[in-house]
Amino acid sequence: MRRLPLFRSALAGVAALFIAGCAAPGGPSADEPRTVAARSASEQRTGDQAHPQILAQFGGEVSDRALRDYVDGIGRRLAAASEQPDAKWTFTVLDSPVVNAFALPGGYVYVTRGLIALANDEAELAGVIGHEIGHVTAAHGVQRQERAGIAQIGILGATILGAVAGLSGDALNAIGQLGSTIGQGYVASYSRSQEFEADKLGVRYIARAGYDPLAQADFLANMQAETTLQARLAGGAYNPNRVDFFSTHPATAERVREAMAAAGVSGAADDGRRNRPRFYAAIDGMIYGDSPAQGFVEGRRFSHPELRFTFTAPEGFRIQNSAAQITMAGPNGAGIVFSGDDRQGQDAAGYIARTWAPGIARQTRTGQLQNVQRGRIGGLEAASALLPAETQQGVRILRLTAIRDGDRIWRFMGVQPQGQDRLGLVMDQAAASFAKLSQREAAALKPLRIAIHDVRAGDTPASLARRMALADNQEARFRVLNGLGPREGLRAGRKVKLVVR
């Protein structure tokens, strides 16, 4: 959740269209990739208009100017090797722990902090950026825009679902962050042939720029290990806060090697073509995971040092943080959404009755507002109510709690299956736990960061993993973070990434 709560209209269909996944039936083609030497004015305009929405959806750019300049330099080096060297290019590092990269028409290429943290050298990062540049130069976004009718239907469907999940009215800009559960299945995908074209173009560009194109395959192999680890840590469930890359880029290391052969380039494991020292210098000290602007998730507790509040999810609920809101997924289809609204001039009960409930009713059919109660939570004025609402899964009871904090309203929406009143009372515990943080308490909350360590004689993955500021599975996380196999050791002099407080 960003420093200022974001409650805007639904993410425009065009933006959702270009972010969505890259998997569709059909085999890759070995034909020469199609590229365009110049962009149309409408293509550039599409990217220009969508860019601010992407920044809002994914929490904006990182504040680290040096990191932004570093990634921009890689992108421009690759763009210069493309068919559009003189076109407008914009390379953005999104302040998000989600592992993802994507591109928009008009030369907009995005990578997240989460993705950068999992790369192990500059060539691996360049491989990802080169692939996204390939989507732009092959005009894949334009081809998908021609299929926008499919996407617009999907966005309308997602809007109705969003109302049920707490994304009522103005808060639908979080669709992309919650893509696996709300919007992702609705939106058109890149075809497999388009993905393969981007593979071939990407390896062509990184080879021309002097990088080892095998690095792209190495990155994908490491991403596969990260995906497997995160699924295991989540009990086999997909966690959209951690790994989104393969949901939008179902590539494999083998496919990259096939693309290299088709593009007529070869790789060499040469440190000069990997730029490891420069990469490690650029990410040393980079925030890992949630940033202070988004708030921190620690187990079932969420704390926001900049907005100075905290609350705890009920037992059995898992917190997922996004740029605009926090969701808590629980048992039996129950869930809670926490968000904020800067509307002024209403008390908590009036806000529920005159603003919040009517906003939900505009998205889906609802019953009468019930059981309106006034009180105080954490020393602040509060109110709660129940609202029956129709969903694709049947009628659900929405448990609405509003807490007034100056000119801002904090909102908890519990989605309770019918007949689960006990579970509903459990969900109310989240709102009841809301409390303001003192300035001292907020100042004590620090983000995790990447620290680069030079391996010394006697260092092992197990010993270094114990230095990681992570609560569990430290060695497994250390190995994946550094691209180490399950039994691979370390040699003195190697640089590795640690996660420290």
mmCIF file of N, CA, C and O in Angstrom, residues 142-201:
data_model
loop_
_atom_site.group_PDB
_atom_site.id
_atom_site.type_symbol
_atom_site.label_atom_id
_atom_site.label_comp_id
_atom_site.label_asym_id
_atom_site.label_seq_id
_atom_site.Cartn_x
_atom_site.Cartn_y
_atom_site.Cartn_z
ATOM 1 N N VAL A 142 0.576 -3.591 -30.543
ATOM 2 C CA VAL A 142 -0.392 -3.123 -31.528
ATOM 3 C C VAL A 142 -1.284 -4.269 -31.966
ATOM 4 O O VAL A 142 -2.505 -4.117 -32.097
ATOM 5 N N GLN A 143 -0.686 -5.441 -32.177
ATOM 6 C CA GLN A 143 -1.472 -6.604 -32.572
ATOM 7 C C GLN A 143 -2.478 -6.968 -31.485
ATOM 8 O O GLN A 143 -3.609 -7.342 -31.762
ATOM 9 N N ARG A 144 -2.073 -6.825 -30.226
ATOM 10 C CA ARG A 144 -2.990 -7.137 -29.139
ATOM 11 C C ARG A 144 -4.061 -6.072 -29.008
ATOM 12 O O ARG A 144 -5.185 -6.368 -28.636
ATOM 13 N N GLN A 145 -3.715 -4.833 -29.317
ATOM 14 C CA GLN A 145 -4.710 -3.768 -29.242
ATOM 15 C C GLN A 145 -5.842 -4.033 -30.224
ATOM 16 O O GLN A 145 -6.993 -3.683 -29.974
ATOM 17 N N GLU A 146 -5.517 -4.662 -31.350
ATOM 18 C CA GLU A 146 -6.551 -5.000 -32.322
ATOM 19 C C GLU A 146 -7.522 -6.027 -31.765
ATOM 20 O O GLU A 146 -8.629 -6.186 -32.263
ATOM 21 N N ARG A 147 -7.092 -6.753 -30.701
ATOM 22 C CA ARG A 147 -7.960 -7.736 -30.059
ATOM 23 C C ARG A 147 -8.589 -7.159 -28.800
ATOM 24 O O ARG A 147 -9.059 -7.865 -27.934
ATOM 25 N N ALA A 148 -8.608 -5.821 -28.674
ATOM 26 C CA ALA A 148 -9.031 -5.174 -27.429
ATOM 27 C C ALA A 148 -10.466 -5.484 -27.074
ATOM 28 O O ALA A 148 -10.846 -5.389 -25.910
ATOM 29 N N GLY A 149 -11.285 -5.857 -28.045
ATOM 30 C CA GLY A 149 -12.658 -6.201 -27.711
ATOM 31 C C GLY A 149 -12.719 -7.327 -26.702
ATOM 32 O O GLY A 149 -13.530 -7.330 -25.776
ATOM 33 N N ILE A 150 -11.830 -8.313 -26.855
ATOM 34 C CA ILE A 150 -11.771 -9.421 -25.891
ATOM 35 C C ILE A 150 -11.418 -8.887 -24.527
ATOM 36 O O ILE A 150 -12.020 -9.241 -23.518
ATOM 37 N N ALA A 151 -10.420 -8.014 -24.484
ATOM 38 C CA ALA A 151 -9.962 -7.500 -23.197
ATOM 39 C C ALA A 151 -11.029 -6.662 -22.526
ATOM 40 O O ALA A 151 -11.219 -6.730 -21.318
ATOM 41 N N GLN A 152 -11.763 -5.838 -23.308
ATOM 42 C CA GLN A 152 -12.755 -4.982 -22.692
ATOM 43 C C GLN A 152 -13.862 -5.801 -22.045
ATOM 44 O O GLN A 152 -14.355 -5.458 -20.973
ATOM 45 N N ILE A 153 -14.260 -6.901 -22.680
ATOM 46 C CA ILE A 153 -15.230 -7.787 -22.042
ATOM 47 C C ILE A 153 -14.688 -8.282 -20.722
ATOM 48 O O ILE A 153 -15.376 -8.338 -19.709
ATOM 49 N N GLY A 154 -13.386 -8.647 -20.738
ATOM 50 C CA GLY A 154 -12.770 -9.132 -19.507
ATOM 51 C C GLY A 154 -12.768 -8.083 -18.420
ATOM 52 O O GLY A 154 -13.025 -8.378 -17.256
ATOM 53 N N ILE A 155 -12.481 -6.825 -18.778
ATOM 54 C CA ILE A 155 -12.437 -5.782 -17.767
ATOM 55 C C ILE A 155 -13.813 -5.581 -17.151
ATOM 56 O O ILE A 155 -13.963 -5.379 -15.955
ATOM 57 N N LEU A 156 -14.880 -5.661 -17.961
ATOM 58 C CA LEU A 156 -16.219 -5.515 -17.399
ATOM 59 C C LEU A 156 -16.510 -6.629 -16.411
ATOM 60 O O LEU A 156 -17.061 -6.403 -15.332
ATOM 61 N N GLY A 157 -16.125 -7.857 -16.776
ATOM 62 C CA GLY A 157 -16.317 -8.965 -15.846
ATOM 63 C C GLY A 157 -15.522 -8.786 -14.583
ATOM 64 O O GLY A 157 -15.989 -9.064 -13.478
ATOM 65 N N ALA A 158 -14.296 -8.292 -14.730
ATOM 66 C CA ALA A 158 -13.455 -8.088 -13.557
ATOM 67 C C ALA A 158 -14.012 -6.996 -12.661
ATOM 68 O O ALA A 158 -13.848 -7.017 -11.452
ATOM 69 N N THR A 159 -14.707 -6.013 -13.257
ATOM 70 C CA THR A 159 -15.291 -4.945 -12.458
ATOM 71 C C THR A 159 -16.335 -5.496 -11.497
ATOM 72 O O THR A 159 -16.376 -5.142 -10.321
ATOM 73 N N ILE A 160 -17.176 -6.399 -11.989
ATOM 74 C CA ILE A 160 -18.195 -6.980 -11.109
ATOM 75 C C ILE A 160 -17.532 -7.808 -10.020
ATOM 76 O O ILE A 160 -17.890 -7.715 -8.839
ATOM 77 N N LEU A 161 -16.564 -8.612 -10.404
ATOM 78 C CA LEU A 161 -15.855 -9.400 -9.391
ATOM 79 C C LEU A 161 -15.144 -8.489 -8.413
ATOM 80 O O LEU A 161 -15.077 -8.757 -7.217
ATOM 81 N N GLY A 162 -14.602 -7.371 -8.922
ATOM 82 C CA GLY A 162 -13.886 -6.456 -8.059
ATOM 83 C C GLY A 162 -14.759 -5.879 -6.976
ATOM 84 O O GLY A 162 -14.320 -5.694 -5.837
ATOM 85 N N ALA A 163 -16.004 -5.607 -7.283
ATOM 86 C CA ALA A 163 -16.902 -5.072 -6.270
ATOM 87 C C ALA A 163 -17.067 -6.045 -5.124
ATOM 88 O O ALA A 163 -17.127 -5.657 -3.959
ATOM 89 N N VAL A 164 -17.128 -7.313 -5.441
ATOM 90 C CA VAL A 164 -17.296 -8.326 -4.405
ATOM 91 C C VAL A 164 -16.037 -8.463 -3.570
ATOM 92 O O VAL A 164 -16.070 -8.657 -2.360
ATOM 93 N N ALA A 165 -14.877 -8.313 -4.217
ATOM 94 C CA ALA A 165 -13.615 -8.509 -3.506
ATOM 95 C C ALA A 165 -13.153 -7.257 -2.782
ATOM 96 O O ALA A 165 -12.056 -7.222 -2.268
ATOM 97 N N GLY A 166 -13.998 -6.219 -2.761
ATOM 98 C CA GLY A 166 -13.612 -5.015 -2.054
ATOM 99 C C GLY A 166 -12.987 -3.970 -2.947
ATOM 100 O O GLY A 166 -12.537 -2.947 -2.472
ATOM 101 N N LEU A 167 -12.995 -4.203 -4.255
ATOM 102 C CA LEU A 167 -12.427 -3.228 -5.173
ATOM 103 C C LEU A 167 -13.545 -2.363 -5.727
ATOM 104 O O LEU A 167 -13.594 -2.070 -6.903
ATOM 105 N N SER A 168 -14.481 -1.968 -4.877
ATOM 106 C CA SER A 168 -15.680 -1.300 -5.344
ATOM 107 C C SER A 168 -15.361 0.044 -5.983
ATOM 108 O O SER A 168 -14.447 0.750 -5.590
ATOM 109 N N GLY A 169 -16.161 0.364 -6.979
ATOM 110 C CA GLY A 169 -16.119 1.694 -7.576
ATOM 111 C C GLY A 169 -14.740 2.116 -8.013
ATOM 112 O O GLY A 169 -14.244 1.692 -9.048
ATOM 113 N N ASP A 170 -14.100 2.964 -7.201
ATOM 114 C CA ASP A 170 -12.884 3.664 -7.607
ATOM 115 C C ASP A 170 -11.609 2.868 -7.393
ATOM 116 O O ASP A 170 -10.539 3.351 -7.708
ATOM 117 N N ALA A 171 -11.658 1.689 -6.787
ATOM 118 C CA ALA A 171 -10.431 1.015 -6.373
ATOM 119 C C ALA A 171 -9.974 -0.069 -7.317
ATOM 120 O O ALA A 171 -9.153 -0.896 -6.959
ATOM 121 N N LEU A 172 -10.480 -0.078 -8.542
ATOM 122 C CA LEU A 172 -10.184 -1.193 -9.428
ATOM 123 C C LEU A 172 -8.798 -1.136 -10.046
ATOM 124 O O LEU A 172 -8.431 -2.024 -10.791
ATOM 125 N N ASN A 173 -7.998 -0.115 -9.743
ATOM 126 C CA ASN A 173 -6.652 -0.068 -10.299
ATOM 127 C C ASN A 173 -5.761 -1.162 -9.738
ATOM 128 O O ASN A 173 -4.653 -1.368 -10.201
ATOM 129 N N ALA A 174 -6.215 -1.915 -8.754
ATOM 130 C CA ALA A 174 -5.425 -3.011 -8.191
ATOM 131 C C ALA A 174 -5.612 -4.307 -8.940
ATOM 132 O O ALA A 174 -5.041 -5.320 -8.563
ATOM 133 N N ILE A 175 -6.393 -4.299 -10.021
ATOM 134 C CA ILE A 175 -6.672 -5.546 -10.745
ATOM 135 C C ILE A 175 -5.396 -6.263 -11.152
ATOM 136 O O ILE A 175 -5.258 -7.463 -10.989
ATOM 137 N N GLY A 176 -4.441 -5.522 -11.690
ATOM 138 C CA GLY A 176 -3.212 -6.161 -12.158
ATOM 139 C C GLY A 176 -2.456 -6.833 -11.050
ATOM 140 O O GLY A 176 -1.928 -7.931 -11.214
ATOM 141 N N GLN A 177 -2.369 -6.217 -9.859
ATOM 142 C CA GLN A 177 -1.640 -6.814 -8.746
ATOM 143 C C GLN A 177 -2.319 -8.095 -8.292
ATOM 144 O O GLN A 177 -1.671 -9.000 -7.802
ATOM 145 N N LEU A 178 -3.649 -8.155 -8.424
ATOM 146 C CA LEU A 178 -4.374 -9.343 -7.999
ATOM 147 C C LEU A 178 -4.752 -10.186 -9.208
ATOM 148 O O LEU A 178 -5.721 -10.925 -9.179
ATOM 149 N N GLY A 179 -3.955 -10.083 -10.268
ATOM 150 C CA GLY A 179 -4.335 -10.655 -11.549
ATOM 151 C C GLY A 179 -4.691 -12.111 -11.507
ATOM 152 O O GLY A 179 -5.599 -12.558 -12.191
ATOM 153 N N SER A 180 -3.994 -12.913 -10.710
ATOM 154 C CA SER A 180 -4.245 -14.343 -10.744
ATOM 155 C C SER A 180 -5.617 -14.674 -10.205
ATOM 156 O O SER A 180 -6.201 -15.680 -10.563
ATOM 157 N N THR A 181 -6.180 -13.812 -9.344
ATOM 158 C CA THR A 181 -7.450 -14.130 -8.732
ATOM 159 C C THR A 181 -8.610 -13.334 -9.297
ATOM 160 O O THR A 181 -9.750 -13.700 -9.092
ATOM 161 N N ILE A 182 -8.326 -12.233 -9.991
ATOM 162 C CA ILE A 182 -9.424 -11.401 -10.464
ATOM 163 C C ILE A 182 -9.379 -11.202 -11.978
ATOM 164 O O ILE A 182 -10.269 -11.603 -12.691
ATOM 165 N N GLY A 183 -8.334 -10.572 -12.475
ATOM 166 C CA GLY A 183 -8.376 -10.108 -13.846
ATOM 167 C C GLY A 183 -7.604 -10.919 -14.853
ATOM 168 O O GLY A 183 -7.871 -10.846 -16.042
ATOM 169 N N GLN A 184 -6.626 -11.697 -14.399
ATOM 170 C CA GLN A 184 -5.650 -12.225 -15.332
ATOM 171 C C GLN A 184 -6.257 -13.146 -16.371
ATOM 172 O O GLN A 184 -5.896 -13.116 -17.540
ATOM 173 N N GLY A 185 -7.190 -13.990 -15.954
ATOM 174 C CA GLY A 185 -7.749 -14.957 -16.885
ATOM 175 C C GLY A 185 -8.616 -14.338 -17.951
ATOM 176 O O GLY A 185 -8.970 -14.992 -18.920
ATOM 177 N N TYR A 186 -8.991 -13.055 -17.793
ATOM 178 C CA TYR A 186 -9.902 -12.433 -18.727
ATOM 179 C C TYR A 186 -9.212 -11.792 -19.910
ATOM 180 O O TYR A 186 -9.845 -11.515 -20.919
ATOM 181 N N VAL A 187 -7.935 -11.449 -19.753
ATOM 182 C CA VAL A 187 -7.309 -10.552 -20.708
ATOM 183 C C VAL A 187 -6.519 -11.325 -21.744
ATOM 184 O O VAL A 187 -5.903 -12.332 -21.454
ATOM 185 N N ALA A 188 -6.539 -10.827 -22.970
ATOM 186 C CA ALA A 188 -5.872 -11.513 -24.065
ATOM 187 C C ALA A 188 -4.389 -11.680 -23.811
ATOM 188 O O ALA A 188 -3.757 -10.854 -23.162
ATOM 189 N N SER A 189 -3.799 -12.745 -24.346
ATOM 190 C CA SER A 189 -2.394 -13.059 -24.104
ATOM 191 C C SER A 189 -1.572 -12.875 -25.368
ATOM 192 O O SER A 189 -2.088 -12.869 -26.480
ATOM 193 N N TYR A 190 -0.249 -12.723 -25.165
ATOM 194 C CA TYR A 190 0.644 -12.869 -26.299
ATOM 195 C C TYR A 190 0.550 -14.308 -26.787
ATOM 196 O O TYR A 190 0.424 -15.242 -25.985
ATOM 197 N N SER A 191 0.652 -14.476 -28.069
ATOM 198 C CA SER A 191 0.675 -15.837 -28.596
ATOM 199 C C SER A 191 2.060 -16.443 -28.381
ATOM 200 O O SER A 191 3.036 -15.720 -28.134
ATOM 201 N N ARG A 192 2.135 -17.759 -28.484
ATOM 202 C CA ARG A 192 3.429 -18.418 -28.337
ATOM 203 C C ARG A 192 4.397 -17.969 -29.430
ATOM 204 O O ARG A 192 5.586 -17.793 -29.184
ATOM 205 N N SER A 193 3.892 -17.752 -30.630
ATOM 206 C CA SER A 193 4.775 -17.297 -31.707
ATOM 207 C C SER A 193 5.299 -15.891 -31.418
ATOM 208 O O SER A 193 6.457 -15.576 -31.715
ATOM 209 N N GLN A 194 4.466 -15.038 -30.821
ATOM 210 C CA GLN A 194 4.936 -13.710 -30.446
ATOM 211 C C GLN A 194 5.991 -13.789 -29.352
ATOM 212 O O GLN A 194 6.994 -13.060 -29.378
ATOM 213 N N GLU A 195 5.779 -14.669 -28.376
ATOM 214 C CA GLU A 195 6.779 -14.853 -27.333
ATOM 215 C C GLU A 195 8.099 -15.326 -27.920
ATOM 216 O O GLU A 195 9.171 -14.863 -27.521
ATOM 217 N N PHE A 196 8.028 -16.244 -28.875
ATOM 218 C CA PHE A 196 9.257 -16.755 -29.467
ATOM 219 C C PHE A 196 9.943 -15.679 -30.286
ATOM 220 O O PHE A 196 11.170 -15.590 -30.312
ATOM 221 N N GLU A 197 9.143 -14.830 -30.961
ATOM 222 C CA GLU A 197 9.734 -13.698 -31.670
ATOM 223 C C GLU A 197 10.487 -12.789 -30.700
ATOM 224 O O GLU A 197 11.608 -12.337 -30.990
ATOM 225 N N ALA A 198 9.877 -12.506 -29.557
ATOM 226 C CA ALA A 198 10.537 -11.651 -28.565
ATOM 227 C C ALA A 198 11.789 -12.316 -28.018
ATOM 228 O O ALA A 198 12.793 -11.645 -27.733
ATOM 229 N N ASP A 199 11.752 -13.652 -27.858
ATOM 230 C CA ASP A 199 12.955 -14.385 -27.443
ATOM 231 C C ASP A 199 14.092 -14.157 -28.433
ATOM 232 O O ASP A 199 15.227 -13.827 -28.055
ATOM 233 N N LYS A 200 13.794 -14.360 -29.719
ATOM 234 C CA LYS A 200 14.834 -14.246 -30.743
ATOM 235 C C LYS A 200 15.362 -12.815 -30.837
ATOM 236 O O LYS A 200 16.578 -12.598 -30.948
ATOM 237 N N LEU A 201 14.462 -11.858 -30.780
ATOM 238 C CA LEU A 201 14.904 -10.469 -30.821
ATOM 239 C C LEU A 201 15.710 -10.113 -29.586
ATOM 240 O O LEU A 201 16.729 -9.422 -29.670
#
